[in-house]
Short mmCIF file of C-alpha atoms and ligand atoms in Angstrom, two decimals:
data_model
loop_
_atom_site.label_atom_id
_atom_site.label_comp_id
_atom_site.label_asym_id
_atom_site.label_seq_id
_atom_site.Cartn_x
_atom_site.Cartn_y
_atom_site.Cartn_z
CA MET N 1 -6.16 38.21 20.91
CA SER N 2 -4.64 37.79 17.50
CA GLN N 3 -2.88 34.82 16.01
CA ILE N 4 0.61 36.19 16.52
CA ASN N 5 2.29 32.85 15.85
CA ARG N 6 0.28 31.92 12.75
CA LEU N 7 2.13 31.09 9.54
CA ASN N 8 0.34 30.71 6.22
CA THR N 9 2.21 27.55 5.32
CA GLY N 10 0.45 24.83 7.34
CA ALA N 11 0.04 21.74 5.18
CA ARG N 12 -3.25 20.69 6.81
CA THR N 13 -4.73 24.03 7.86
CA ASP N 14 -6.46 26.75 5.86
CA SER N 15 -4.96 30.03 7.06
CA THR N 16 -7.64 32.06 5.28
CA SER N 17 -10.46 30.52 7.33
CA ARG N 18 -11.61 31.71 10.76
CA ILE N 19 -12.98 29.62 13.60
CA ASN N 20 -14.08 31.38 16.78
CA PHE N 21 -13.58 29.74 20.15
CA THR N 22 -13.09 30.74 23.77
CA TYR N 23 -10.36 29.83 26.21
CA ASN N 24 -10.99 30.65 29.89
CA GLY N 25 -13.70 33.06 28.70
CA LYS N 26 -11.44 34.92 26.25
CA GLN N 27 -12.49 35.14 22.60
CA MET N 28 -9.90 33.71 20.22
CA GLN N 29 -9.66 32.61 16.63
CA GLY N 30 -8.13 29.59 14.98
CA VAL N 31 -8.33 28.16 11.48
CA ALA N 32 -9.82 25.07 9.83
CA GLY N 33 -7.62 22.06 10.51
CA ASP N 34 -6.45 23.31 13.92
CA THR N 35 -6.51 21.38 17.13
CA LEU N 36 -7.28 23.37 20.25
CA ALA N 37 -3.57 23.15 21.11
CA SER N 38 -2.35 24.53 17.79
CA ALA N 39 -4.93 27.33 17.99
CA LEU N 40 -3.84 28.25 21.52
CA LEU N 41 -0.19 28.32 20.45
CA ALA N 42 -1.14 30.45 17.44
CA ASN N 43 -2.68 32.92 19.87
CA GLY N 44 0.48 33.01 21.94
CA VAL N 45 -0.95 31.15 24.95
CA ASN N 46 2.02 29.87 26.93
CA VAL N 47 0.53 28.69 30.22
CA VAL N 48 -2.26 26.10 29.99
CA GLY N 49 -2.24 24.55 33.43
CA ARG N 50 -0.60 24.21 36.79
CA SER N 51 1.25 21.29 38.31
CA PHE N 52 -0.69 19.34 40.88
CA LYS N 53 1.10 20.08 44.11
CA TYR N 54 3.34 23.09 43.70
CA SER N 55 1.22 24.81 41.04
CA ARG N 56 4.17 25.36 38.77
CA PRO N 57 3.02 26.85 35.45
CA ARG N 58 2.79 24.35 32.60
CA GLY N 59 2.80 24.82 28.84
CA ILE N 60 2.05 22.63 25.85
CA VAL N 61 4.81 20.02 25.40
CA GLY N 62 3.52 17.63 22.76
CA HIS N 63 1.13 17.45 19.83
CA GLY N 64 -0.88 14.28 20.40
CA ALA N 65 -1.87 11.58 22.89
CA GLU N 66 1.38 12.07 24.84
CA GLU N 67 0.54 15.63 25.95
CA PRO N 68 0.73 15.80 29.77
CA ASN N 69 -0.15 19.45 30.50
CA ALA N 70 -2.83 20.87 28.20
CA ILE N 71 -5.78 19.22 29.95
CA MET N 72 -9.04 21.03 29.17
CA GLN N 73 -12.68 21.23 30.13
CA ILE N 74 -14.60 21.37 26.85
CA GLY N 75 -18.13 22.72 26.45
CA SER N 76 -20.52 23.68 29.20
CA GLY N 77 -23.76 22.51 30.79
CA ALA N 78 -25.02 18.97 30.31
CA ALA N 79 -22.58 18.09 27.54
CA THR N 80 -19.38 19.36 29.15
CA VAL N 81 -16.45 16.96 28.99
CA PRO N 82 -13.60 17.19 31.48
CA ASN N 83 -9.94 16.35 30.98
CA LEU N 84 -9.52 16.21 27.22
CA ARG N 85 -6.07 16.88 25.82
CA ALA N 86 -6.03 20.10 23.81
CA THR N 87 -3.74 18.32 21.36
CA GLN N 88 -6.51 15.84 20.54
CA VAL N 89 -9.46 18.24 20.42
CA GLU N 90 -10.34 19.41 16.93
CA LEU N 91 -11.32 23.06 16.78
CA TYR N 92 -14.92 23.88 15.82
CA GLU N 93 -16.93 27.07 15.68
CA GLY N 94 -18.07 28.13 19.16
CA LEU N 95 -15.86 25.69 21.08
CA GLU N 96 -15.63 26.61 24.76
CA SER N 97 -12.50 25.53 26.59
CA ALA N 98 -11.06 26.11 30.02
CA SER N 99 -7.97 24.91 31.83
CA VAL N 100 -8.87 22.45 34.57
CA ASN N 101 -6.50 23.49 37.34
CA GLY N 102 -5.17 26.74 38.65
CA TRP N 103 -7.18 28.90 41.04
CA PRO N 104 -8.34 31.63 40.72
CA ASN N 105 -6.85 31.19 37.21
CA VAL N 106 -3.83 29.69 35.50
CA ASN N 107 -1.98 32.98 35.11
CA PHE N 108 -2.33 34.10 38.72
CA ASP N 109 -2.39 31.06 40.89
CA LEU N 110 -2.59 31.51 44.65
CA MET N 111 -1.44 27.96 45.16
CA SER N 112 1.91 28.80 43.62
CA ILE N 113 2.83 30.43 46.91
CA THR N 114 3.40 26.86 48.05
CA GLY N 115 6.45 27.08 45.81
CA TRP N 116 7.85 29.80 48.07
CA PHE N 117 7.86 27.44 51.03
CA GLY N 118 9.84 24.73 49.34
CA ARG N 119 11.73 23.75 52.49
CA MET N 120 8.53 23.47 54.47
CA MET N 121 6.80 21.38 51.82
CA PRO N 122 9.00 18.39 51.07
CA PRO N 123 7.93 15.94 48.35
CA GLY N 124 6.13 13.85 50.95
CA PHE N 125 3.86 16.72 51.94
CA TYR N 126 0.23 15.76 52.01
CA TYR N 127 -2.77 18.06 52.25
CA LYS N 128 -4.20 16.23 55.25
CA THR N 129 -1.36 17.79 57.21
CA PHE N 130 -3.87 20.62 57.43
CA MET N 131 -6.49 18.50 59.20
CA TYR N 132 -5.54 19.67 62.69
CA PRO N 133 -6.73 21.47 64.70
CA ALA N 134 -10.03 19.84 63.84
CA LYS N 135 -12.21 22.91 64.24
CA LEU N 136 -10.29 24.65 61.47
CA TRP N 137 -10.58 21.71 59.07
CA MET N 138 -13.79 23.02 57.52
CA THR N 139 -12.00 26.23 56.66
CA TYR N 140 -9.00 24.49 55.20
CA GLU N 141 -11.10 21.98 53.33
CA HIS N 142 -12.92 24.59 51.28
CA PHE N 143 -9.64 25.78 49.85
CA ILE N 144 -7.96 22.40 49.64
CA ARG N 145 -10.85 21.13 47.52
CA LYS N 146 -10.02 23.83 44.99
CA ALA N 147 -6.45 22.61 44.93
CA ALA N 148 -7.28 18.97 44.32
CA GLY N 149 -8.68 17.10 41.34
CA LEU N 150 -8.97 17.95 37.69
CA GLY N 151 -12.01 19.20 35.81
CA SER N 152 -15.65 18.93 36.76
CA ALA N 153 -18.16 16.28 35.75
CA PRO N 154 -21.52 17.37 34.26
CA VAL N 155 -24.39 17.36 36.75
CA GLN N 156 -27.21 16.88 34.23
CA ASP N 157 -28.07 13.76 32.20
CA ASP N 158 -25.96 13.10 29.14
CA PRO N 159 -27.96 14.42 26.15
CA ASP N 160 -26.08 12.26 23.65
CA SER N 161 -26.59 8.71 22.49
CA TYR N 162 -23.98 6.04 21.91
CA ASP N 163 -24.04 2.76 20.01
CA LYS N 164 -21.97 -0.32 19.28
CA LEU N 165 -21.21 -2.49 16.30
CA ASN N 166 -19.87 -6.05 16.06
CA GLN N 167 -17.51 -6.41 13.12
CA HIS N 168 -15.38 -9.05 11.44
CA CYS N 169 -12.51 -8.58 9.03
CA ASP N 170 -9.54 -10.37 7.49
CA VAL N 171 -7.01 -7.68 8.38
CA LEU N 172 -7.32 -4.99 11.02
CA VAL N 173 -4.70 -2.25 10.81
CA VAL N 174 -4.22 -0.09 13.90
CA GLY N 175 -2.58 3.19 12.96
CA ALA N 176 -2.73 4.98 9.62
CA GLY N 177 0.77 6.36 9.30
CA PRO N 178 2.99 5.35 6.40
CA ALA N 179 3.37 1.72 7.58
CA GLY N 180 -0.32 1.21 8.34
CA LEU N 181 -1.51 2.83 5.13
CA VAL N 182 0.74 0.69 2.94
CA ALA N 183 -0.17 -2.46 4.86
CA ALA N 184 -3.88 -1.70 4.39
CA ARG N 185 -3.40 -0.99 0.70
CA GLU N 186 -1.53 -4.26 0.07
CA ALA N 187 -4.15 -6.27 1.96
CA ALA N 188 -6.96 -4.50 0.12
CA ARG N 189 -5.39 -5.08 -3.29
CA ALA N 190 -5.16 -8.78 -2.43
CA GLY N 191 -8.91 -8.80 -1.84
CA ALA N 192 -8.91 -9.03 1.95
CA ARG N 193 -11.63 -7.35 4.00
CA VAL N 194 -9.74 -4.58 5.76
CA ILE N 195 -10.51 -2.21 8.63
CA ILE N 196 -7.97 0.56 9.28
CA ALA N 197 -8.36 2.74 12.36
CA ASP N 198 -6.46 5.82 13.50
CA GLU N 199 -7.08 8.04 16.49
CA GLN N 200 -6.45 11.26 14.58
CA SER N 201 -8.88 13.29 12.50
CA GLU N 202 -7.16 12.34 9.29
CA PHE N 203 -4.94 9.52 8.09
CA GLY N 204 -1.23 10.02 7.51
CA GLY N 205 0.34 10.00 10.95
CA SER N 206 3.81 11.52 10.97
CA LEU N 207 3.61 12.25 7.24
CA LEU N 208 1.05 15.01 7.86
CA ALA N 209 3.90 17.02 9.37
CA SER N 210 6.58 15.93 6.93
CA ILE N 211 8.19 18.18 4.35
CA ASN N 212 9.95 15.23 2.75
CA SER N 213 8.87 13.54 -0.43
CA ILE N 214 7.96 9.93 -1.22
CA ASP N 215 8.52 8.60 -4.76
CA GLY N 216 9.16 12.16 -5.92
CA GLN N 217 5.85 13.37 -4.48
CA ALA N 218 5.16 15.57 -1.45
CA ALA N 219 4.47 13.30 1.54
CA THR N 220 1.07 14.87 2.21
CA SER N 221 -0.15 14.41 -1.36
CA TRP N 222 1.19 10.83 -1.32
CA VAL N 223 -1.04 10.32 1.74
CA ASP N 224 -4.04 11.88 -0.01
CA GLU N 225 -3.65 9.56 -3.01
CA LEU N 226 -3.24 6.47 -0.87
CA VAL N 227 -6.25 7.33 1.30
CA ALA N 228 -8.33 7.96 -1.83
CA GLU N 229 -7.33 4.55 -3.16
CA LEU N 230 -8.25 2.89 0.14
CA GLU N 231 -11.64 4.58 0.17
CA SER N 232 -12.30 3.38 -3.38
CA PHE N 233 -12.22 -0.27 -2.26
CA SER N 234 -15.58 -1.76 -1.27
CA ASN N 235 -13.71 -4.22 0.98
CA VAL N 236 -12.05 -1.51 3.08
CA GLN N 237 -13.55 0.33 6.03
CA THR N 238 -11.67 3.46 7.10
CA LEU N 239 -12.12 4.65 10.68
CA PRO N 240 -10.54 8.03 11.45
CA ARG N 241 -11.03 9.53 14.94
CA SER N 242 -11.05 5.95 16.21
CA THR N 243 -8.89 4.76 19.09
CA ALA N 244 -8.12 1.07 19.44
CA PHE N 245 -8.05 0.72 23.21
CA GLY N 246 -7.79 -3.00 23.89
CA TYR N 247 -6.36 -6.12 22.26
CA TYR N 248 -7.95 -9.24 23.73
CA ASP N 249 -7.73 -13.00 23.13
CA HIS N 250 -7.94 -14.43 19.63
CA ASN N 251 -7.60 -11.08 17.84
CA PHE N 252 -10.56 -9.39 19.46
CA LEU N 253 -10.15 -5.60 19.65
CA GLY N 254 -12.19 -2.72 20.98
CA ILE N 255 -12.21 0.53 19.00
CA LEU N 256 -13.90 3.75 20.10
CA GLN N 257 -14.96 5.97 17.21
CA ARG N 258 -15.68 9.64 17.96
CA ARG N 259 -18.31 10.43 15.35
CA THR N 260 -19.53 13.93 16.17
CA ASP N 261 -17.20 15.37 18.81
CA HIS N 262 -15.37 17.39 16.15
CA LEU N 263 -18.60 19.06 15.02
CA GLY N 264 -19.37 20.39 18.46
CA ILE N 265 -20.71 18.41 21.34
CA SER N 266 -24.34 17.26 21.05
CA ALA N 267 -24.74 16.91 17.33
CA ASP N 268 -28.41 16.72 16.43
CA SER N 269 -28.61 13.26 14.92
CA GLY N 270 -26.94 9.89 15.21
CA SER N 271 -24.73 8.58 17.94
CA ARG N 272 -21.94 10.68 19.31
CA GLN N 273 -19.53 7.80 19.80
CA ARG N 274 -19.53 4.22 18.55
CA LEU N 275 -17.88 1.16 20.03
CA HIS N 276 -16.59 -1.25 17.38
CA ARG N 277 -16.08 -4.79 18.68
CA VAL N 278 -13.84 -6.26 16.02
CA ARG N 279 -12.81 -9.88 15.53
CA ALA N 280 -9.96 -9.94 13.02
CA LYS N 281 -8.18 -12.83 11.33
CA ARG N 282 -4.95 -10.84 11.28
CA VAL N 283 -3.98 -7.71 13.20
CA ILE N 284 -1.28 -5.27 12.17
CA LEU N 285 -0.12 -2.85 14.86
CA ALA N 286 1.36 0.20 13.14
CA THR N 287 1.05 2.59 16.04
CA GLY N 288 4.22 4.60 15.53
CA ALA N 289 6.39 6.07 18.24
CA PHE N 290 6.54 8.94 20.70
CA GLU N 291 9.52 11.16 21.22
CA ARG N 292 11.08 10.63 24.62
CA PRO N 293 11.48 13.93 26.50
CA LEU N 294 14.96 14.86 27.68
CA VAL N 295 15.64 15.18 31.37
CA PHE N 296 17.21 18.39 32.65
CA ALA N 297 16.59 20.89 35.43
CA GLN N 298 13.51 23.10 34.85
CA ASN N 299 12.42 21.03 31.84
CA ASP N 300 8.78 21.51 32.91
CA ILE N 301 8.60 25.27 32.47
CA PRO N 302 6.39 26.71 29.69
CA GLY N 303 8.28 27.04 26.43
CA VAL N 304 9.97 23.64 26.62
CA MET N 305 8.53 21.51 23.84
CA GLN N 306 9.42 18.26 22.11
CA ALA N 307 11.32 18.71 18.85
CA SER N 308 8.88 16.56 16.87
CA SER N 309 6.02 18.65 18.22
CA VAL N 310 7.63 21.95 17.18
CA SER N 311 8.02 20.55 13.66
CA THR N 312 4.43 19.28 13.66
CA TYR N 313 3.03 22.66 14.71
CA ILE N 314 5.03 24.43 12.01
CA ASN N 315 4.56 21.98 9.14
CA ARG N 316 1.10 20.57 9.75
CA TYR N 317 -0.72 23.40 11.51
CA GLY N 318 1.19 26.48 10.37
CA VAL N 319 2.05 27.65 13.87
CA ALA N 320 5.52 28.66 15.06
CA PRO N 321 5.22 28.47 18.85
CA GLY N 322 7.65 31.26 19.77
CA ASN N 323 10.39 33.41 18.29
CA ARG N 324 13.79 32.23 19.44
CA MET N 325 14.69 28.59 19.90
CA ILE N 326 17.45 26.59 21.51
CA LEU N 327 17.45 23.01 20.27
CA PHE N 328 18.76 20.36 22.65
CA THR N 329 19.20 16.93 21.12
CA THR N 330 20.86 13.54 21.40
CA ASN N 331 20.23 12.44 17.81
CA ASP N 332 20.10 13.53 14.18
CA ASN N 333 16.31 13.65 13.84
CA ALA N 334 15.88 16.80 15.88
CA TYR N 335 18.01 18.80 13.43
CA GLN N 336 14.98 18.78 11.14
CA THR N 337 13.26 20.94 13.76
CA ALA N 338 16.02 23.55 13.50
CA ILE N 339 15.57 23.57 9.73
CA ASP N 340 11.78 23.89 10.07
CA TRP N 341 12.14 26.69 12.63
CA HIS N 342 14.55 28.60 10.41
CA ARG N 343 12.23 28.19 7.39
CA ALA N 344 9.41 29.60 9.50
CA GLY N 345 11.45 32.80 9.71
CA ARG N 346 12.39 32.38 13.35
CA ALA N 347 15.79 32.47 14.98
CA VAL N 348 17.66 29.32 15.97
CA VAL N 349 19.78 30.65 18.80
CA ALA N 350 21.78 27.49 19.38
CA VAL N 351 21.86 23.77 18.73
CA VAL N 352 23.09 21.81 21.71
CA ASP N 353 24.04 18.22 20.90
CA SER N 354 25.02 15.87 23.70
CA ARG N 355 27.22 13.87 21.31
CA SER N 356 30.85 14.85 20.85
CA ALA N 357 30.92 14.55 17.07
CA PRO N 358 27.48 14.46 15.43
CA SER N 359 27.90 13.81 11.72
CA GLY N 360 24.68 12.68 10.03
CA GLU N 361 23.46 13.82 6.63
CA ILE N 362 20.87 16.15 8.13
CA VAL N 363 23.38 17.50 10.66
CA GLY N 364 25.63 18.53 7.80
CA SER N 365 22.83 20.38 6.05
CA GLY N 366 22.91 23.09 8.70
CA THR N 367 24.78 25.63 6.62
CA GLY N 368 22.15 27.91 5.16
CA ASN N 369 19.53 26.51 7.50
CA GLY N 370 20.19 28.74 10.42
CA TYR N 371 22.46 26.55 12.45
CA SER N 372 26.03 25.41 12.21
CA SER N 373 26.98 21.78 12.15
CA ASN N 374 30.64 22.02 13.10
CA SER N 375 30.14 23.16 16.66
CA ARG N 376 28.17 21.52 19.40
CA LEU N 377 26.91 24.86 20.59
CA ARG N 378 26.41 27.81 18.37
CA SER N 379 25.18 31.13 19.55
CA ASP N 380 23.88 34.08 17.53
CA MET H 1 -13.07 -13.28 24.60
CA LEU H 2 -12.04 -16.57 23.05
CA LEU H 3 -13.07 -17.76 19.64
CA ILE H 4 -14.19 -21.40 19.89
CA HIS H 5 -14.87 -23.87 17.08
CA CYS H 6 -17.98 -25.97 17.60
CA PRO H 7 -17.45 -29.40 15.95
CA HIS H 8 -21.22 -29.82 15.56
CA CYS H 9 -21.94 -26.42 14.00
CA ARG H 10 -18.51 -26.46 12.30
CA GLU H 11 -18.10 -22.73 12.88
CA ASP H 12 -15.95 -20.43 15.01
CA ARG H 13 -18.19 -18.69 17.52
CA GLU H 14 -17.72 -16.21 20.37
CA GLU H 15 -16.96 -17.50 23.83
CA GLU H 16 -20.14 -15.93 25.16
CA GLU H 17 -22.22 -18.50 23.22
CA TYR H 18 -20.70 -21.32 25.26
CA SER H 19 -20.56 -22.47 28.83
CA TYR H 20 -17.74 -24.43 30.39
CA SER H 21 -18.59 -27.84 31.77
CA GLY H 22 -15.46 -29.14 33.46
CA GLU H 23 -12.99 -31.91 32.79
CA ALA H 24 -13.57 -34.24 29.84
CA HIS H 25 -13.42 -38.03 29.50
CA ILE H 26 -14.73 -38.86 32.98
CA VAL H 27 -16.40 -42.28 32.71
CA ARG H 28 -19.10 -43.26 35.15
CA PRO H 29 -18.13 -46.49 36.95
CA LEU H 30 -20.16 -49.46 35.72
CA GLU H 31 -20.67 -50.81 39.22
CA PRO H 32 -20.74 -47.92 41.68
CA GLU H 33 -21.62 -50.21 44.57
CA ALA H 34 -18.36 -52.11 44.03
CA LEU H 35 -16.28 -48.98 44.74
CA SER H 36 -14.71 -47.95 48.02
CA ASP H 37 -15.81 -44.60 49.45
CA GLN H 38 -12.51 -43.12 48.37
CA GLU H 39 -12.90 -44.32 44.75
CA TRP H 40 -16.47 -43.01 44.61
CA GLY H 41 -15.36 -39.69 46.07
CA ASP H 42 -12.58 -39.45 43.49
CA TYR H 43 -15.10 -40.02 40.71
CA LEU H 44 -17.57 -37.46 42.06
CA PHE H 45 -15.37 -34.66 43.26
CA PHE H 46 -11.71 -34.86 42.35
CA ARG H 47 -10.53 -33.25 39.11
CA LYS H 48 -7.21 -32.62 37.44
CA ASN H 49 -6.05 -29.04 37.56
CA PRO H 50 -3.11 -29.12 35.16
CA LYS H 51 -0.85 -26.28 34.21
CA GLY H 52 -0.77 -26.69 30.44
CA ILE H 53 -2.70 -29.12 28.24
CA HIS H 54 -6.19 -29.92 29.52
CA HIS H 55 -9.07 -31.85 27.96
CA GLU H 56 -12.36 -30.27 28.88
CA MET H 57 -16.05 -30.26 28.06
CA TRP H 58 -17.91 -27.27 26.63
CA TYR H 59 -21.59 -26.71 25.99
CA HIS H 60 -22.77 -24.68 23.00
CA ALA H 61 -25.49 -23.08 25.09
CA VAL H 62 -26.98 -20.55 22.66
CA GLY H 63 -26.01 -22.44 19.50
CA CYS H 64 -26.69 -26.10 18.80
CA ARG H 65 -27.07 -26.84 22.54
CA ARG H 66 -24.77 -29.86 22.32
CA TYR H 67 -21.70 -30.86 24.30
CA PHE H 68 -18.24 -31.30 22.82
CA TYR H 69 -14.65 -31.63 23.99
CA ALA H 70 -11.80 -29.17 23.68
CA THR H 71 -8.05 -29.49 24.26
CA ARG H 72 -6.91 -26.23 25.77
CA ASN H 73 -3.64 -24.90 27.17
CA THR H 74 -4.56 -23.49 30.56
CA LEU H 75 -1.48 -21.25 30.53
CA SER H 76 -1.87 -19.58 27.14
CA TYR H 77 -5.65 -20.15 26.68
CA GLU H 78 -4.81 -21.55 23.27
CA ILE H 79 -7.46 -24.01 22.10
CA LEU H 80 -5.57 -26.73 20.21
CA GLU H 81 -8.57 -28.72 18.99
CA THR H 82 -12.25 -29.38 19.56
CA TYR H 83 -13.88 -32.76 18.92
CA LYS H 84 -17.15 -34.55 19.41
CA VAL H 85 -18.09 -36.63 22.42
CA GLY H 86 -17.02 -40.23 21.73
CA GLU H 87 -13.92 -39.16 19.81
CA GLN H 88 -10.36 -39.13 21.16
CA PRO H 89 -8.07 -36.06 21.28
CA GLN H 90 -5.30 -35.67 18.69
CA VAL H 91 -3.20 -33.64 21.11
CA SER H 92 -2.32 -34.62 24.65
CA ALA H 93 0.12 -33.56 27.35
CA GLN H 94 2.47 -36.27 26.02
CA GLY H 95 2.40 -34.65 22.56
CA ALA H 96 0.46 -35.27 19.36
CA ALA H 97 -1.22 -38.65 18.98
CA GLN H 98 0.42 -41.15 16.64
ZN1 LIG I 401 -22.65 -25.77 18.04
#
C-alpha cells in the first residue's frame, strides 16, 4: 500500500524518511515521527477494529490516550503486547501490528451478521443465551470464544527487565504542554529541583500540532527552545514517554517511564520500563484537556473523527485522513480544523454549527479558507 | 503513603519506616488493685475512635527505633504535629493550645 494520505508538511515528521511496518500481515510504510495511528491513516486504513457485541466497523477517532477504537496487538512471540492504542505507539522499523478483534478479520467480519438480526438481539442479549441445549454448548463455545475478549497475552516468559527509582524533588510538573513547560522553566530558573513528565514521545503537548505563533515565533520552535533551556539546567529532570498514573498522600506520585518501547520491543540493554516513585514538595498538574465527542446517530462509523485530532494529524504528522470533510461543531475552536483541512488541499464540503449565530474571530476568517462564515451550513 | 516527621531524627520519612502503636497519652494507673473491674477493663481495652483530631503513638521501626506522638486528623490523614513522649500536643480537638 502507498501513503495516499501523506502530506509533506508535518511539523514533527520527516516525510523523506521511510519506516517499514506490518498491519494484519500487510507491508506498509510510515515516516519518522509517526505513531502507528498516523501511519495507518497515511496508508488509507479506515477500519481498525470491530465493536464488541454487534461487530460494527470502527475507525480511528482520536490522536492520543482518548482513542477508543484503534486497539492493537504489537509484536509477536514472547514480547508481544496486547491492547495498546495505535495513537500512543511510536512507529519503528519492523513493527508488527494487528487489530485485536474482528474474525476472521476486521474487513470481513462474520460476527457482523449479528447486526442483521437487530430485533432478535436486543441490548440485553448475552452470549450465554447460546448455552442450551447443553450438548451443543461445546460447538457454540468455540466460536463464542473468538467473539469475546481483546488481544492475546504472551505465553512465554517476558524477556525484558524492569526497574524502579525513588526520587525527590521540589516541583513535579505533570504534563509538558505550554502550561507545564512554562511552569517548569520558572521553577527551574528559581533554582528548584524540578521533574517534568509527559506521556508523549516529545514535549509540547497541543503546541506540537499548532500552526499559531508565540511571541512572534512558530509554536513548535518555541517549544524546541524551551525544552532546550530546560535540558540545560542541572536541576531539571525531563521524562518524556512517562505517564503519571497515581497521586497519593503527601504528594507521592507514581510515574511509568517507557524507555525502550519506541525502539522496538526487547531492546538489548537496560530496562524496558522504569517506575519512578516520586515524593514532591509541590505538584503542578498541567494535564490539558480532551475534546468531548459530539453525540449523533451513526457517530461511531469509520470516518468520524474529532476535530482536534484531524488538525493534529495534518499539522503534526502530515497526514490528511480523507478527501472531503463535513465539520460539525458547537464552538469556535473547530473552525481551525476547517482551515487546516483546506490548507492541506482537501475539500471542506460543509461546516455545520449548532449555534444560530456563530461570530468568533476564527469563524469570520472563513472567507478564503474554504468555508463560509455567514451560513450555518454551506455546501459545495 | 504518608510522609511523617520523626521528632527524634528531625526528618520527614516515609510511612513504611514506621509502625502505628495506638492511642497516645494513656497513663498506667498507679494502683491497679484499687480499680474496679470496669475501670481496669477501660484502661486495658477501651480506646477512643474519633472522627477528626486524634493523638496517637508511632514507632520509628527502621529508623531511630523510638516512640513518639502524632496529632492526626483521621478524616483527612493530615498529620498536624509530632512530638516527643513526655511533651503535650499543641493542637487538640478543642483547637490550638493557648
Ligand atoms: Zn526517628
